[in-house]
Coordinates of C-alpha atoms in Angstrom, one line a residue:
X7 CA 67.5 -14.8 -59.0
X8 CA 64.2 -14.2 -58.3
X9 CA 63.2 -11.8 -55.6
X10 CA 61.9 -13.0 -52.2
X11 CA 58.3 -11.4 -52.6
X12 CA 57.9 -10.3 -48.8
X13 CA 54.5 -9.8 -47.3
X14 CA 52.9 -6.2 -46.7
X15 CA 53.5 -5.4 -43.3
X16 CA 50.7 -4.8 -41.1
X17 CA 49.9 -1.6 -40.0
X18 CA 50.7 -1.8 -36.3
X19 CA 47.4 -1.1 -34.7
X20 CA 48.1 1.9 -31.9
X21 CA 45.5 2.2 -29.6
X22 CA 43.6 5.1 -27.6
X23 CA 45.0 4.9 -24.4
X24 CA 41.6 4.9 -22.1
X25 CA 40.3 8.2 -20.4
X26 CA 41.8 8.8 -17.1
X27 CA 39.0 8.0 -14.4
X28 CA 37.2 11.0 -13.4
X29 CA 38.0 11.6 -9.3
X30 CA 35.2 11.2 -7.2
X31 CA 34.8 12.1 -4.1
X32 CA 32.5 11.8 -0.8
X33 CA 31.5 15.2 -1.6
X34 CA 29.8 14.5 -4.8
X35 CA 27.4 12.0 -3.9
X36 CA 23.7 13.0 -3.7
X37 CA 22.9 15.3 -0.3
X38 CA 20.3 13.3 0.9
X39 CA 23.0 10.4 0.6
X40 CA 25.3 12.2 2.7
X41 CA 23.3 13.3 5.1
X42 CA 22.6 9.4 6.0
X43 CA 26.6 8.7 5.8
X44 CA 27.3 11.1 8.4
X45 CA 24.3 10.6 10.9
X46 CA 25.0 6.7 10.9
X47 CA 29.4 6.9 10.6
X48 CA 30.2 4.8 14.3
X49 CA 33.2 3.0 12.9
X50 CA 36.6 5.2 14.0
X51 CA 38.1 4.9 10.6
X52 CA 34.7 6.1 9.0
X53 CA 34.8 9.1 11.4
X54 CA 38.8 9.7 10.4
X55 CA 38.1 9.9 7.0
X56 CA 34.7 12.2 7.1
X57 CA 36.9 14.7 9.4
X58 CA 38.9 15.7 6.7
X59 CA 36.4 16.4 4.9
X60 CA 33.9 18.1 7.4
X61 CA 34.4 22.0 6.6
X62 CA 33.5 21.2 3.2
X63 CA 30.2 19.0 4.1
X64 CA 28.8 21.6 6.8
X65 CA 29.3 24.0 4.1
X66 CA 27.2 21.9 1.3
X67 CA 24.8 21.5 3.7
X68 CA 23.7 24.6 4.6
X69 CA 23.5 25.5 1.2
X70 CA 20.5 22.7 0.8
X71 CA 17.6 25.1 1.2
X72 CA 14.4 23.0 2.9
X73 CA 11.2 24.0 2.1
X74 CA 9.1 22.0 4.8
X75 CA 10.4 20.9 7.6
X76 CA 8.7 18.5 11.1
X77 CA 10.1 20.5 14.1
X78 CA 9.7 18.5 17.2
X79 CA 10.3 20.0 20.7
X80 CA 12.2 17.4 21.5
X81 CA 14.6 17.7 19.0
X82 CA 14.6 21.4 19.7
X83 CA 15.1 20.9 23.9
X84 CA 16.0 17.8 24.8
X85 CA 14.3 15.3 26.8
X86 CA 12.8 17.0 30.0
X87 CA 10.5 17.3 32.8
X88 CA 10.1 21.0 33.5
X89 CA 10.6 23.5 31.2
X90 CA 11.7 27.0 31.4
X91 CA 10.1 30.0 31.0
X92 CA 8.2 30.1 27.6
X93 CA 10.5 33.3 26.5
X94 CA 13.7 30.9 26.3
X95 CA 12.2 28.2 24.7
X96 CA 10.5 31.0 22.0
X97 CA 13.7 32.3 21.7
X98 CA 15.6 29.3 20.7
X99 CA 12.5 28.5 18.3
X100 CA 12.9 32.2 16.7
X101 CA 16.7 30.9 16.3
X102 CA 16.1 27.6 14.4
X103 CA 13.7 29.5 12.0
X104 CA 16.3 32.0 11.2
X105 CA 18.8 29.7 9.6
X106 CA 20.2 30.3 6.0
X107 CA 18.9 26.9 5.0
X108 CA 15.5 27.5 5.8
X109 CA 15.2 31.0 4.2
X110 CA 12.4 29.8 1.7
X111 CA 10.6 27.8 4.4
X112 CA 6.7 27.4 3.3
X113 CA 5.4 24.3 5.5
X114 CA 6.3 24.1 9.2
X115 CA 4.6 21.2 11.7
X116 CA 5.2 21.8 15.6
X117 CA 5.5 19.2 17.4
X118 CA 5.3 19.5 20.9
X119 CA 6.0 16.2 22.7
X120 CA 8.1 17.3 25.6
X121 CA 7.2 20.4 28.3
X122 CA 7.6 23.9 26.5
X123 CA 6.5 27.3 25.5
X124 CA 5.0 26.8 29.2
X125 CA 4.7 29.6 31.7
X126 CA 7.8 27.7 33.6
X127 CA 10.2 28.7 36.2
X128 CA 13.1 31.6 36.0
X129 CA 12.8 35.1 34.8
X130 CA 11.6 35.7 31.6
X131 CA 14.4 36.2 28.5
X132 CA 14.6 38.8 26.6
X133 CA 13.6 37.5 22.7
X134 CA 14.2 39.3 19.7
X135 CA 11.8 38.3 17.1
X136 CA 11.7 38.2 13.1
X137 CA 9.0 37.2 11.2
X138 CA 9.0 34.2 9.4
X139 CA 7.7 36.1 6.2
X140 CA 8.0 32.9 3.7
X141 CA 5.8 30.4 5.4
X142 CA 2.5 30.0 4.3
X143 CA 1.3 26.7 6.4
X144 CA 1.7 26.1 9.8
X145 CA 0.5 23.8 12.4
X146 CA 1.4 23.2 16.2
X147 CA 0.9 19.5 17.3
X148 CA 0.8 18.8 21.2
X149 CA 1.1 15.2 21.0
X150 CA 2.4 15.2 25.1
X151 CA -1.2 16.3 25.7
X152 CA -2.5 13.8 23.8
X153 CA -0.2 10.6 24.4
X154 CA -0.3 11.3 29.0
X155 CA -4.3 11.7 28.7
X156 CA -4.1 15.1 30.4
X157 CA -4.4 18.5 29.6
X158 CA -0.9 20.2 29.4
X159 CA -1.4 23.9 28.3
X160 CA 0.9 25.6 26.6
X161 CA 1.6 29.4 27.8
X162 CA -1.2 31.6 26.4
X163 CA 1.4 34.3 25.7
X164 CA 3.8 32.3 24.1
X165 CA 1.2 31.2 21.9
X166 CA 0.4 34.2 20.7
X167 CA 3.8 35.5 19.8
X168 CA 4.2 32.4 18.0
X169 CA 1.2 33.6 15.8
X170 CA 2.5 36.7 15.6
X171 CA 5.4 35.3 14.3
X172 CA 4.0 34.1 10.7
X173 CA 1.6 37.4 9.4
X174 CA 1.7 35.7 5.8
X175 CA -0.2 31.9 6.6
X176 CA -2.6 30.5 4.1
X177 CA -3.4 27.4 6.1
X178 CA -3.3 27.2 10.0
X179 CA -4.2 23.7 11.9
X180 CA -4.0 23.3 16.4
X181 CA -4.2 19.8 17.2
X182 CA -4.7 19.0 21.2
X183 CA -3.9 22.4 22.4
X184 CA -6.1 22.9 25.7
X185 CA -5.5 26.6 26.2
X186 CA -7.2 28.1 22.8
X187 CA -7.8 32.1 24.6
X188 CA -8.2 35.6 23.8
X189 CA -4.9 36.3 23.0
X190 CA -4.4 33.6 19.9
X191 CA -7.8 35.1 18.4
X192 CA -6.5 38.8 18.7
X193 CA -2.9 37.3 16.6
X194 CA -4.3 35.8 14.1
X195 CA -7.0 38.2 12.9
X196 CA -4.8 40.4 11.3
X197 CA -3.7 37.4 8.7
X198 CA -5.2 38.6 5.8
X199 CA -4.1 35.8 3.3
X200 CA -5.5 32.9 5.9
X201 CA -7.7 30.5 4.0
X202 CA -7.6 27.6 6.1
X203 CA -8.2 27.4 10.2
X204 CA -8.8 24.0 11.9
X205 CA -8.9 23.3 15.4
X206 CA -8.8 19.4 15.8
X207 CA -9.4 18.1 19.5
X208 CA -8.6 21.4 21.4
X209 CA -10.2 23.5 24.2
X210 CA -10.9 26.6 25.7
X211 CA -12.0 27.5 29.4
X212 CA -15.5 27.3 30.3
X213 CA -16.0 30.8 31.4
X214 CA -13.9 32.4 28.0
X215 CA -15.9 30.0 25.6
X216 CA -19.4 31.9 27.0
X217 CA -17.8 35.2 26.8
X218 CA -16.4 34.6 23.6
X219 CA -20.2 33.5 22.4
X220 CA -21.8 36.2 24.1
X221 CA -19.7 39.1 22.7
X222 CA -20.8 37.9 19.2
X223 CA -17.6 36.7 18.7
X224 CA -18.9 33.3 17.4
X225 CA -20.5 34.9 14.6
X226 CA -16.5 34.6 13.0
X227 CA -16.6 39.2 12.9
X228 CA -13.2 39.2 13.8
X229 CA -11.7 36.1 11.9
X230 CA -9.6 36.7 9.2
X231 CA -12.3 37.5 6.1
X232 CA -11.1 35.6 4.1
X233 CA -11.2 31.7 5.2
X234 CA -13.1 29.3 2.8
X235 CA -12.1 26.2 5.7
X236 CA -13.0 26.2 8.7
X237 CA -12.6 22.8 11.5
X238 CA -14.4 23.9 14.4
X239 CA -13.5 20.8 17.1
X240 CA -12.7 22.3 20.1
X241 CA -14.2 21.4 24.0
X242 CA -16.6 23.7 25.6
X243 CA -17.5 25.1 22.0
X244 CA -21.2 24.4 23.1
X245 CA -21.4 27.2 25.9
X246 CA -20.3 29.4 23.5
X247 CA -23.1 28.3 21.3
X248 CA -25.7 28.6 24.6
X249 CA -24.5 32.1 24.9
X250 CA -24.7 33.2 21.2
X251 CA -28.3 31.7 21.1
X252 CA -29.2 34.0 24.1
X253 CA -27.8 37.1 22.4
X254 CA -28.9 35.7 18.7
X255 CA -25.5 36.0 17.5
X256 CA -26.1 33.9 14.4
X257 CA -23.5 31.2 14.3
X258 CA -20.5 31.7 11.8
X259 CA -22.8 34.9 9.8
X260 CA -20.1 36.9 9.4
X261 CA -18.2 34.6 7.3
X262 CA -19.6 35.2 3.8
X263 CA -16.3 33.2 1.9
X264 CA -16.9 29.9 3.9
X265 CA -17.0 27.3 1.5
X266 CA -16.4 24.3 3.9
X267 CA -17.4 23.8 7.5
X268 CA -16.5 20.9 9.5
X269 CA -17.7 20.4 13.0
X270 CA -17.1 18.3 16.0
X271 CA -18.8 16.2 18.7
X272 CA -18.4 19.4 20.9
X273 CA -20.9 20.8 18.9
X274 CA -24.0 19.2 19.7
X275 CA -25.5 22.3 21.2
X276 CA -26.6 23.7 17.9
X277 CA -29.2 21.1 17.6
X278 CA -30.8 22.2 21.0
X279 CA -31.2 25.2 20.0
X280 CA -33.4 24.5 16.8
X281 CA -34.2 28.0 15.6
X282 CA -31.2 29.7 16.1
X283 CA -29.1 26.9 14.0
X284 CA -31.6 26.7 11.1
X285 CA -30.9 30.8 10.5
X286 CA -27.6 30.4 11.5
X287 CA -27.6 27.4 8.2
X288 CA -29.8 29.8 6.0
X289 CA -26.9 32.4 6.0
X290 CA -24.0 30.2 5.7
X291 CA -26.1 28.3 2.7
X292 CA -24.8 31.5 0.6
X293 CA -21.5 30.5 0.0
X294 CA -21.0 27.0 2.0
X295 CA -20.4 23.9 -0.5
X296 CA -19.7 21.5 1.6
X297 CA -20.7 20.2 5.6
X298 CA -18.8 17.4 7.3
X299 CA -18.9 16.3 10.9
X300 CA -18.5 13.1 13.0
X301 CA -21.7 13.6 14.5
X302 CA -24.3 12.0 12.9
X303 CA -26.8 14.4 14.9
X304 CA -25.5 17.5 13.4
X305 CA -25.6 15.4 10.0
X306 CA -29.0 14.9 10.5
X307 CA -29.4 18.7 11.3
X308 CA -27.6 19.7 8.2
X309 CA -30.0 17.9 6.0
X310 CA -33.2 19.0 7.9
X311 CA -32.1 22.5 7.4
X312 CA -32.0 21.7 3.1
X313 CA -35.3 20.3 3.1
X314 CA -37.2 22.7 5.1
X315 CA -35.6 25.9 4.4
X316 CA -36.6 27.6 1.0
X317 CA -37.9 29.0 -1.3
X318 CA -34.8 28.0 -3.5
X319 CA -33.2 24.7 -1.9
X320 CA -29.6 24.8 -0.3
X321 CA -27.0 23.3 -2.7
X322 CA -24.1 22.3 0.3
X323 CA -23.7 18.8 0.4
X324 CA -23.4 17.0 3.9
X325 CA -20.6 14.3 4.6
X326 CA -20.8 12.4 7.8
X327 CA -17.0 11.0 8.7
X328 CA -16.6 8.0 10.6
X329 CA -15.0 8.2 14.1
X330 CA -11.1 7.0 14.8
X331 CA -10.2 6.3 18.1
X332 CA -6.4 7.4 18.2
X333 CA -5.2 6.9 21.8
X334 CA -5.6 3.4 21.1
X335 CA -7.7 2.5 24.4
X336 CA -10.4 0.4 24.7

């Protein structure tokens, strides 16, 4: 009898059970992700769930180091009418700074859009200060003076501990401050690394901008040495140039590193007094590159001074900028 030939069984085909899924978790989505989850969780389950979970995320955020940061006064404060003696408000600005998270801080913008670091009511705080050692550029907006067409100072001396606050600045900008005074040029002239100082749309009293010209002060002796940019757009400026003519305290002839001047409206004085600006020009042409301004008179000025002025011709260039009116009137 022949022998039922039975087919090769097949190899039963065993296979790979599939990975287990890795968890996930809230927790290990991106930072800036979580950041949005939690600032925009209104649904009550939503806030449950991120409870549980809260220790942990306050934790993983201050761990996120931030290395520039927009500081508003508002956000700082609160919405407000009057504001408290400067000290408080400094304090609580010293106390922000001081966080773990912003350690390795480098760029800070003020801004300063609600009533503070004014001279205020109530006694004055005791603050205890620390220098922000890390940053390196800093600049105070005071858009409140700006956006109520009105001058709203800040407190001299609260300015002025706020410079002394930052010794190691490369770049400082003031935007709309209306109180610019002794006391802020006596802070910053001990920062040694400042390269860059602009003063957009700020002011100084009329009877400290002719002192300030007539001490010689003008001439830039007691700015930081080393600045290669200045902005020089601040209100009243002009008396100050009146009074350094009188004394022939050449303008800016201290500052042998200046590389790039820019110059505002405010300005206009220098081309009154003709003399005095085309030496002032001679000694800046040493080391000055580059001249901007938004007046086309001190433009015109500018490139007077390089074609009469010799024997060897000055080599800055002049850039005239065009004028943008930002409060939006008419």
């Amino acid at each position: 009898m022949l022998a039922t030939i039975m087919p090769p069984k097949k190899r039963q085909r065993i296979e790979e059970a599939p990975p287990p899924a890795a968890r996930c978790s809230l927790l290990d989505l991106p930072e800036e992700l979580l950041i949005v989850i939690i600032r925009y969780a209104k649904h009550v389950t939503t806030q449950s769930a991120l409870q549980r979970t809260c220790k942990a995320l306050n934790r993983l955020l201050e761990d996120i180091t931030i290395n520039q940061l927009t500081l508003s006064t508002h956000h700082m404060f609160g919405s407000r009418l009057m504001a408290p003696h400067y000290s408080k408000d400094l304090q609580r600005f010293v106390d922000v700074l001081q966080k773990r998270r912003l350690r390795f801080l480098r760029r800070l913008n003020l801004v300063v859009n609600t009533p503070s670091f004014a001279i205020g009511r109530g006694q004055r705080a005791r603050c205890y200060l620390k220098d922000a050692k890390s940053l390196r550029h800093f600049s105070i907006e005071s858009t409140l003076s700006r956006q109520m067409h009105s001058r709203l100072p800040m407190s001299g001396p609260g300015l002025t501990k706020i410079m002394q606050l930052m010794p190691n600045l490369i770049s400082l900008s003031l935007s709309d401050v209306p109180n610019i005074a002794c006391g802020f040029f006596k802070a910053i002239r001990g920062m040694r690394g400042l390269r860059n100082l602009l003063f957009t749309r700020c002011s100084m009293s009329t009877h400290f901008a002719a002192e300030y010209g007539f001490l010689g002060e003008l001439t830039g002796k007691h700015l930081p040495p080393e600045i290669t940019r200045l902005k020089l757009d601040v209100l009243n400026i002009g008396r100050a140039i009146s009074m350094a003519a009188r004394a022939d305290h050449l303008f800016l002839s201290s500052m042998t590193n200046l590389v790039e001047l820019e110059l505002g409206e405010s300005a206009h004085e220098l081309a009154n007094e003709m003399w005095y600006s085309l030496r002032s020009i001679d000694l800046m042409s040493r080391s000055l590159t580059t001249f901007k301004s938004s007046s086309q008179l001190l433009c015109t000025l500018f490139e007077f001074a390089k074609e009469i002025m010799g024997p060897t011709p000055l080599e800055y260039t002049v850039k005239p900028l065009i004028q943008i009116d930002i409060t939006g009137g008419g």
